[in-house]
Coordinates of C-alpha atoms in Angstrom, one line a residue:
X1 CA 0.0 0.0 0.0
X2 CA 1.3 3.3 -0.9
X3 CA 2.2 6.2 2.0
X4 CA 0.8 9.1 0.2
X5 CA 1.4 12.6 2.1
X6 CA 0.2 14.9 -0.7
X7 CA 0.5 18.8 -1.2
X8 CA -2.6 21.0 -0.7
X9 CA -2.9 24.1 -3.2
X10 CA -2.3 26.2 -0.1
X11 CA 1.0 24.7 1.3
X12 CA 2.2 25.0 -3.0
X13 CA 1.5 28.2 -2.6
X14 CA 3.4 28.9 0.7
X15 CA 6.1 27.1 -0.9
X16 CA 6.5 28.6 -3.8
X17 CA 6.8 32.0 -2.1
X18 CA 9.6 30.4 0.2
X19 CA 13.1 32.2 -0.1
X20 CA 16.4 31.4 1.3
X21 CA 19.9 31.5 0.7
X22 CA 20.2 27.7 -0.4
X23 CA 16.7 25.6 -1.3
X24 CA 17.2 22.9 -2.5
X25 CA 15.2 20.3 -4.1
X26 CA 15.4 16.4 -4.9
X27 CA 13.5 14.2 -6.6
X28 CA 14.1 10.7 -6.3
X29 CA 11.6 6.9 -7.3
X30 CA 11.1 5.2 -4.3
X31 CA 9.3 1.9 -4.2
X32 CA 6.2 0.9 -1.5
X33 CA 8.1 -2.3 -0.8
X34 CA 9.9 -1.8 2.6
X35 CA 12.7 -4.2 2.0
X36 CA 14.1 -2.0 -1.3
X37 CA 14.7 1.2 1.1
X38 CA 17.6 0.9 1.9
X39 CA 18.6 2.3 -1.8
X40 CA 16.9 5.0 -1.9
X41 CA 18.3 6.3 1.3
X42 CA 22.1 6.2 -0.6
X43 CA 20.5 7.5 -3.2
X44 CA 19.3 10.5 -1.4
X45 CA 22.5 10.7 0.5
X46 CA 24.1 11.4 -3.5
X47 CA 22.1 13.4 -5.1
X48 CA 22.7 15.6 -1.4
X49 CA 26.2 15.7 -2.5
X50 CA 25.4 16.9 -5.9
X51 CA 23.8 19.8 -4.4
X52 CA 26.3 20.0 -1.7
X53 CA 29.1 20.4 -4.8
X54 CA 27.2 23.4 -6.3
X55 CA 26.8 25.2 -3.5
X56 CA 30.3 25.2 -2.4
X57 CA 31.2 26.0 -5.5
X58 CA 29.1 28.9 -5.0
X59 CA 31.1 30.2 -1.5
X60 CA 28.1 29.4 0.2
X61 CA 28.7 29.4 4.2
X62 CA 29.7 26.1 5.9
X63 CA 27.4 26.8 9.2
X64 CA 24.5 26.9 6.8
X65 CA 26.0 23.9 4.8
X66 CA 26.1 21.7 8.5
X67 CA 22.4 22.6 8.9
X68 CA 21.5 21.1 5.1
X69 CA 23.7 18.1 6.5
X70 CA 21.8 17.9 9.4
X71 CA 18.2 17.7 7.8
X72 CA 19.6 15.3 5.5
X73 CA 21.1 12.7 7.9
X74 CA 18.2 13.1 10.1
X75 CA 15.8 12.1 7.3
X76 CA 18.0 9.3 6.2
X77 CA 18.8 7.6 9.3
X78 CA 14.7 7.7 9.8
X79 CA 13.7 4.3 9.8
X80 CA 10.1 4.6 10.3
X81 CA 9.8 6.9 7.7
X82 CA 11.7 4.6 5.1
X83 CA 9.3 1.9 5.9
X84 CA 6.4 3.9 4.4
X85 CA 7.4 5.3 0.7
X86 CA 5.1 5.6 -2.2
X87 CA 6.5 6.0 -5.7
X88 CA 8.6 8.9 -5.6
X89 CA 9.9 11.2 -2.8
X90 CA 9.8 15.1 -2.6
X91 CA 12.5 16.2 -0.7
X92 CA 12.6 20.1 0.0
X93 CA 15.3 21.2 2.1
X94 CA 17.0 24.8 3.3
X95 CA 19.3 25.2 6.4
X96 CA 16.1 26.2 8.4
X97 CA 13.8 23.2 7.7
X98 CA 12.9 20.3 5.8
X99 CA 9.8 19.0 4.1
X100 CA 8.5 15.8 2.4
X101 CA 6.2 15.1 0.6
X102 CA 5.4 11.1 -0.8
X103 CA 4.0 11.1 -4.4
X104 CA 2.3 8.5 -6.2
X105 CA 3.0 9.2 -9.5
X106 CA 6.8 8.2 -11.1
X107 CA 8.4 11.6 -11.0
X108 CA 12.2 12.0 -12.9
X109 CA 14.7 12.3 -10.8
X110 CA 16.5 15.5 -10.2
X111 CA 18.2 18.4 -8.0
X112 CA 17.9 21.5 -8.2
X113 CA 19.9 24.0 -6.1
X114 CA 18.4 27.9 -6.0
X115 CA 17.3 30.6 -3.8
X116 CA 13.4 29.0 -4.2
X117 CA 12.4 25.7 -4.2
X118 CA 12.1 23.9 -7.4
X119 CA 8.4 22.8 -7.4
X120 CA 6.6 21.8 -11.1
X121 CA 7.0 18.1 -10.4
X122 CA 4.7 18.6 -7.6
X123 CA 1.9 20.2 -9.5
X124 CA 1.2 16.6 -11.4
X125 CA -0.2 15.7 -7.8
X126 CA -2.6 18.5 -7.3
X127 CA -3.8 18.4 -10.4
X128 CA -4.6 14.5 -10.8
X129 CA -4.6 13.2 -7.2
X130 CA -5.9 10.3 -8.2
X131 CA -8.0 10.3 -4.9
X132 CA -11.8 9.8 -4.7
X133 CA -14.6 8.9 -2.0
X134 CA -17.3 6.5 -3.0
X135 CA -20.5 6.4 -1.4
X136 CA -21.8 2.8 -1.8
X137 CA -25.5 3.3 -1.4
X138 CA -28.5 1.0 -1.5
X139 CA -31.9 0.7 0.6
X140 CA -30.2 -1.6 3.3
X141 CA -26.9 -0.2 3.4
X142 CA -25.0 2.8 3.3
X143 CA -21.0 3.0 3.0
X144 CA -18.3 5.7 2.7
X145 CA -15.2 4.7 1.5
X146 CA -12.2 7.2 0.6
X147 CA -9.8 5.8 -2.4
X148 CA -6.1 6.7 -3.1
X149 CA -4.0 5.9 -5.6
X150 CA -3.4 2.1 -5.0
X151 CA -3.6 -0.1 -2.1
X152 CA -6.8 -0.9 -0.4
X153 CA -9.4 1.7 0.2
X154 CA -10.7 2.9 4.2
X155 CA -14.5 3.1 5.1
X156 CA -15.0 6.0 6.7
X157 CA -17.7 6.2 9.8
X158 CA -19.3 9.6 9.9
X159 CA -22.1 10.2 13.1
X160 CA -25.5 10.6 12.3
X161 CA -25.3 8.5 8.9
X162 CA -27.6 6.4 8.8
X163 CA -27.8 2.4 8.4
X164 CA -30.7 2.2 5.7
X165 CA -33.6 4.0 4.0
X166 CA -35.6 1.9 7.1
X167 CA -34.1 3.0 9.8
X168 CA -33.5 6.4 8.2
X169 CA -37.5 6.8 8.5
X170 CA -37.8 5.3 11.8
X171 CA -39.7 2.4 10.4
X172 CA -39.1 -1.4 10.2
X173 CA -39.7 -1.1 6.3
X174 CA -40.3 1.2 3.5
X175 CA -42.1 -0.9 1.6
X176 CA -45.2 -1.9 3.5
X177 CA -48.4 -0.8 2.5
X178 CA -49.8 1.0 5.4
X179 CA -51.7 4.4 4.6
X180 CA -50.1 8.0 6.2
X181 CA -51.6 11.0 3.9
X182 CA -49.0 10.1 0.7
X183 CA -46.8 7.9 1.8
X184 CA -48.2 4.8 0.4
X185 CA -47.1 2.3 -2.0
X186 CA -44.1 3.3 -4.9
X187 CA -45.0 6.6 -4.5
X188 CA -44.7 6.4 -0.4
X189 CA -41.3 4.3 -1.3
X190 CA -39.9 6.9 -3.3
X191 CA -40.9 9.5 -0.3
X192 CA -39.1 7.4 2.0
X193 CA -35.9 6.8 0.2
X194 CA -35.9 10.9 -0.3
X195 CA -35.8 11.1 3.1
X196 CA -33.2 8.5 3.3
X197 CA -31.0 10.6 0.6
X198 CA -31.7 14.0 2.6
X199 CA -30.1 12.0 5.9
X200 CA -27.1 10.8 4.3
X201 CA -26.2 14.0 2.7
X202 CA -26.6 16.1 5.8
X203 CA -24.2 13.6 7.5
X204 CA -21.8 13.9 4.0
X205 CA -22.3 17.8 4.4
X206 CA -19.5 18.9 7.3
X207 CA -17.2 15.9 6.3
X208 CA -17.2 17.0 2.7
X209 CA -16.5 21.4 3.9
X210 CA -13.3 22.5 2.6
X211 CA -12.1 19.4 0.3
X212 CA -12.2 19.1 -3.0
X213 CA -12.4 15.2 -3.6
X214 CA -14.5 14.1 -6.1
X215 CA -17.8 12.1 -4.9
X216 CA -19.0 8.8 -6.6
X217 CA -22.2 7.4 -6.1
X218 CA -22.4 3.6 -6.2
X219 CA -25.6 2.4 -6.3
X220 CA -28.9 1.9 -8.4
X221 CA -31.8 3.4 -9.3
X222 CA -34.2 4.9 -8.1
X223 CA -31.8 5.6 -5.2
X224 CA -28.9 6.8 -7.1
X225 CA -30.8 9.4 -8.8
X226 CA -32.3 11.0 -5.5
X227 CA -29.5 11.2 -4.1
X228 CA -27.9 13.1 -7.1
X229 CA -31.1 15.1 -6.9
X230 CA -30.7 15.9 -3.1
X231 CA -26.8 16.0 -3.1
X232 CA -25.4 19.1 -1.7
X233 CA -21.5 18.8 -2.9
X234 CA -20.1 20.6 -6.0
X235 CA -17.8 17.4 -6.2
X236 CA -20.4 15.0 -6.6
X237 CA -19.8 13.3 -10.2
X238 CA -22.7 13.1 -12.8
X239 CA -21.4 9.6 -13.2
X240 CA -22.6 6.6 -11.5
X241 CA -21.0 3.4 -10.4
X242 CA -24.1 1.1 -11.0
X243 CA -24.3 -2.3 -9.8
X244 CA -25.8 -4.5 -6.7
X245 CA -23.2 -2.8 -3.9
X246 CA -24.4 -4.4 -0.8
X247 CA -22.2 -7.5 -1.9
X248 CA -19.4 -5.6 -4.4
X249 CA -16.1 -5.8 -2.6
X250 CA -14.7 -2.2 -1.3
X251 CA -11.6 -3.4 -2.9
X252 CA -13.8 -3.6 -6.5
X253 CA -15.8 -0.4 -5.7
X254 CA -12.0 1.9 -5.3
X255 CA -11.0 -0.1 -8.9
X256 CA -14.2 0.8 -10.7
X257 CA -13.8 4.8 -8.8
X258 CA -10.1 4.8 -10.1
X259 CA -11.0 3.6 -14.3
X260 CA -13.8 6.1 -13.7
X261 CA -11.0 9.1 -13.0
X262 CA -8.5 8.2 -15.5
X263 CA -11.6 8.6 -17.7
X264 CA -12.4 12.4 -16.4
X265 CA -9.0 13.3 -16.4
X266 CA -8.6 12.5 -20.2
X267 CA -11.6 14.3 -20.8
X268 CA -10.2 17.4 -19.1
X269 CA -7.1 17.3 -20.5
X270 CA -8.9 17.3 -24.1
X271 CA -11.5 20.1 -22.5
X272 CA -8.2 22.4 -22.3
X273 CA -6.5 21.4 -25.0
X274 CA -9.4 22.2 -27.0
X275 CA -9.7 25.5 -25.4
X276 CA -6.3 26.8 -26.1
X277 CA -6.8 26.3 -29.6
X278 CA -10.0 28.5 -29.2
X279 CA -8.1 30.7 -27.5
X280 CA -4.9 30.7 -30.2
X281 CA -7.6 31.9 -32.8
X282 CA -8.5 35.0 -30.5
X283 CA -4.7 36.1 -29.7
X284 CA -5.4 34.6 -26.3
X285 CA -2.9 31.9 -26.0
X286 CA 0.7 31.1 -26.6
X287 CA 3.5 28.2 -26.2
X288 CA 6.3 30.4 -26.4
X289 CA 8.8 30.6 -23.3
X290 CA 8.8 34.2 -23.5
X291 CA 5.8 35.5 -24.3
X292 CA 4.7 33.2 -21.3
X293 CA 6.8 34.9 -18.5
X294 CA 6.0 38.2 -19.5
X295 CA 1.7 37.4 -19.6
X296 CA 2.5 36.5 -15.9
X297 CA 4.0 38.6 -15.0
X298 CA 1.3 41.3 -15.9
X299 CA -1.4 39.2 -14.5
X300 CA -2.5 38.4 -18.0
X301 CA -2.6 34.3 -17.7
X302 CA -5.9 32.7 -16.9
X303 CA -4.3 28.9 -17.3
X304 CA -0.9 27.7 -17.4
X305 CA -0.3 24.0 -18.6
X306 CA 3.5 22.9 -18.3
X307 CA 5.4 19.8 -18.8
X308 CA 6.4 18.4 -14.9
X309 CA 9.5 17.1 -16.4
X310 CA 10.8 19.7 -18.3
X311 CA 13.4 21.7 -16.8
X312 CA 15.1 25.4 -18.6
X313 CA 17.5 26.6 -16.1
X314 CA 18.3 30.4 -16.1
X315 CA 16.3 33.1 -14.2
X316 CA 13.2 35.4 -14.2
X317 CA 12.7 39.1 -13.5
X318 CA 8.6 38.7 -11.6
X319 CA 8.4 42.2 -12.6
X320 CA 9.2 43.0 -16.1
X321 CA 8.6 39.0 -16.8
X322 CA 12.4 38.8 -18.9
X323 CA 13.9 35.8 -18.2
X324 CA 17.5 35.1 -19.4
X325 CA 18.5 30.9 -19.9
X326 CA 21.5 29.6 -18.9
X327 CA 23.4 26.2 -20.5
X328 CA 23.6 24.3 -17.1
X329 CA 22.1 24.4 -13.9
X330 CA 23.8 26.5 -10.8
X331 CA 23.4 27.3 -7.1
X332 CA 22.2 30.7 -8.3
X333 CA 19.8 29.9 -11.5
X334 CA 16.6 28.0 -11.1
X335 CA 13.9 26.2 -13.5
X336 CA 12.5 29.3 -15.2
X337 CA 9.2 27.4 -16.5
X338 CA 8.8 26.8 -12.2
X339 CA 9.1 30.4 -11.5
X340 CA 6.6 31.4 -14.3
X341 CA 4.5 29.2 -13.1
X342 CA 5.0 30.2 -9.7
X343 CA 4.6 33.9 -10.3
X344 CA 1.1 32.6 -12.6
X345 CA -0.3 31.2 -9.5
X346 CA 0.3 33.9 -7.2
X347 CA -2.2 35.9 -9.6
X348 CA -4.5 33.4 -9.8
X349 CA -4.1 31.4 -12.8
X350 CA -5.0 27.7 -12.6
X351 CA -1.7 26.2 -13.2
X352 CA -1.7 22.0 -14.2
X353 CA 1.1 19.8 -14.2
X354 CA 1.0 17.2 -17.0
X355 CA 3.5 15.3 -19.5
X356 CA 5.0 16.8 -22.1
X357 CA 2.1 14.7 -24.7
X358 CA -0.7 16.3 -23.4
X359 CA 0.4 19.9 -23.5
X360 CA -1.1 21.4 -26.2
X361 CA 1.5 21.1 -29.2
X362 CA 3.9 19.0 -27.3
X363 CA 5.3 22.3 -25.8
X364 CA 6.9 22.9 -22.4
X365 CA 4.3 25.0 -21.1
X366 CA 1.2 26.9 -22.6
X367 CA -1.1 29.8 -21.4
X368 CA -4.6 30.5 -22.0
X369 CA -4.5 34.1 -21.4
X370 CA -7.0 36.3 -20.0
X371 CA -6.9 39.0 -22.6
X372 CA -4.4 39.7 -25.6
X373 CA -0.9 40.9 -24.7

């Protein structure tokens, strides 16, 4: 089972407004098995040293270059944390603290070395989790289960949700004939299992405040439908997982929930892809490096789509958007393509991380833009 401990948009955010006099950032594939650690910990320990080398080629102090030391040995010599990894590892580290973040999807590995933290591999996380809660629903039972990436998924107990449409209306079944005004027969049913859908989304409703996972329904009709009629949550998919789920395993529930997102996730990357060409027609989009920096600078980027992998070292002026490119990487120059993106989010542009293919022409990065510029 995979360790996940993902980024939220708001700790990107912080991070890419973090500034020091040495951040540096590794990349490395790591492996869920526990008994292959023990590689990845040397492997860590090197690419250190690779960032260790520029910076002292730099001048930079040796007090601060005993505290990166530090926060890497400490990490290393962690066992417990090395016997929970996922597929890669997001090590970001200056000489006043460390942080970590373990990543489903296969990352490349690399290390930068910069005065800001190196952070576009990241954004393939935010922007496909690959996370999702289903709610396995049916008359006589009622399930929440969240779903990451791989391993097995959790039910999650929430008070006041209830067992089943029955108990939901405080009767021993909803489909007895007994007369109360309207409730009576398949029309009284369908009363009932309202009631029942009403329950179970006012339980859903303070679990549900503040994320942004999206919500399957796994059930049948006529149930599924009311509940999609009822259903509170912005995140709640049009899509249903159909089938008889007071006997599908949870195990076959999460499989079904993760098809169903690779399937909205291609469809959103065609949505945008699609778009920018709208937008090209209007003057309202570009691929080019350039033309890129300088639209975010001015605020003028609605959407940025760049390549996680790509990497065009050199520097970036956040207030005249010129950027200058160097041939290699340094302690002093950074990922330019990160800092546009970077500067992009800070005025609000949705920025998406996503291979090099499914940027729109194969580029490195493309805007949508908000207006001509």
């Amino acid at each position: 089972m995979l360790h996940l401990d993902l980024p939220t948009p708001t700790q990107f955010a912080a991070l890419a407004q973090t500034r020091n006099d040495a951040c540096v950032s590794i990349y490395l594939d790591t492996t869920p098995l526990t008994q292959e650690a023990s590689p990845r910990r040397v492997e860590l320990g090197n690419m250190f040293r690779e960032a260790a080398t520029q910076l002292h080629d730099a001048g930079f102090d040796k007090r601060r270059m005993a505290l990166l030391q530090e926060h890497i040995d400490d990490l290393i010599d962690d066992d417990d944390f090395w016997n929970v990894l996922a597929n890669s590892l997001c090590v970001l580290v200056t000489p006043d603290m460390v942080k970590t973040f373990r990543l489903a999807n296969a990352l490349v590995p690399m290390v930068e070395v910069s005065s800001r933290f190196h952070l576009k591999p990241l954004l393939r996380a935010i922007t496909f989790p690959h996370a999702a809660l289903v709610l396995a629903l049916s008359e006589s039972s009622v399930r929440l289960l969240e779903v990451l990436p791989d391993g097995a998924p959790v039910e999650i107990r929430l008070p006041g949700l209830p067992h089943d449409a029955a108990s939901a209306a405080g009767k021993a079944s909803i489909n007895d004939r007994a007369h109360s005004g309207r409730i009576v027969g398949s029309e009284g049913k369908k009363v009932r299992l309202t009631q029942f859908a009403r329950k179970v989304d006012a339980a859903l409703r303070p679990f549900l405040a503040g994320r942004h996972t999206p919500l399957f329904v796994a059930g049948n009709d006529p149930l599924a439908s009311i509940f999609h009629g009822v259903n509170s949550s912005a995140d709640l998919v049009t899509q249903t997982i159909a089938g008889g789920h007071d006997r599908t395993k949870d195990a076959d529930l999460a499989a079904e929930a993760r098809v169903a997102l690779d399937s909205i996730y291609a469809k959103q990357v065609i949505a945008l892809n699609d778009l920018f060409a709208q937008r090209a027609n209007q003057g309202r989009a570009t691929t080019d490096l350039s033309s890129a920096a300088r639209a975010a600078a001015f605020g003028a980027i609605d959407t940025l789509l760049v390549d996680i992998d790509a990497v065009v070292n050199g520097s970036y002026d956040e207030a005249t958007g010129a950027i200058t490119i160097d041939d290699a990487p340094n302690a002093t120059n950074y990922g330019v393509i990160d800092a546009v993106a970077a500067q992009a989010l800070a005025t609000g542009a949705k920025v998406m991380g996503l291979r090099q293919a499914d940027v729109p022409h194969g580029a490195q990065l493309a805007a949508i833009l908000r207006y001509p510029v």
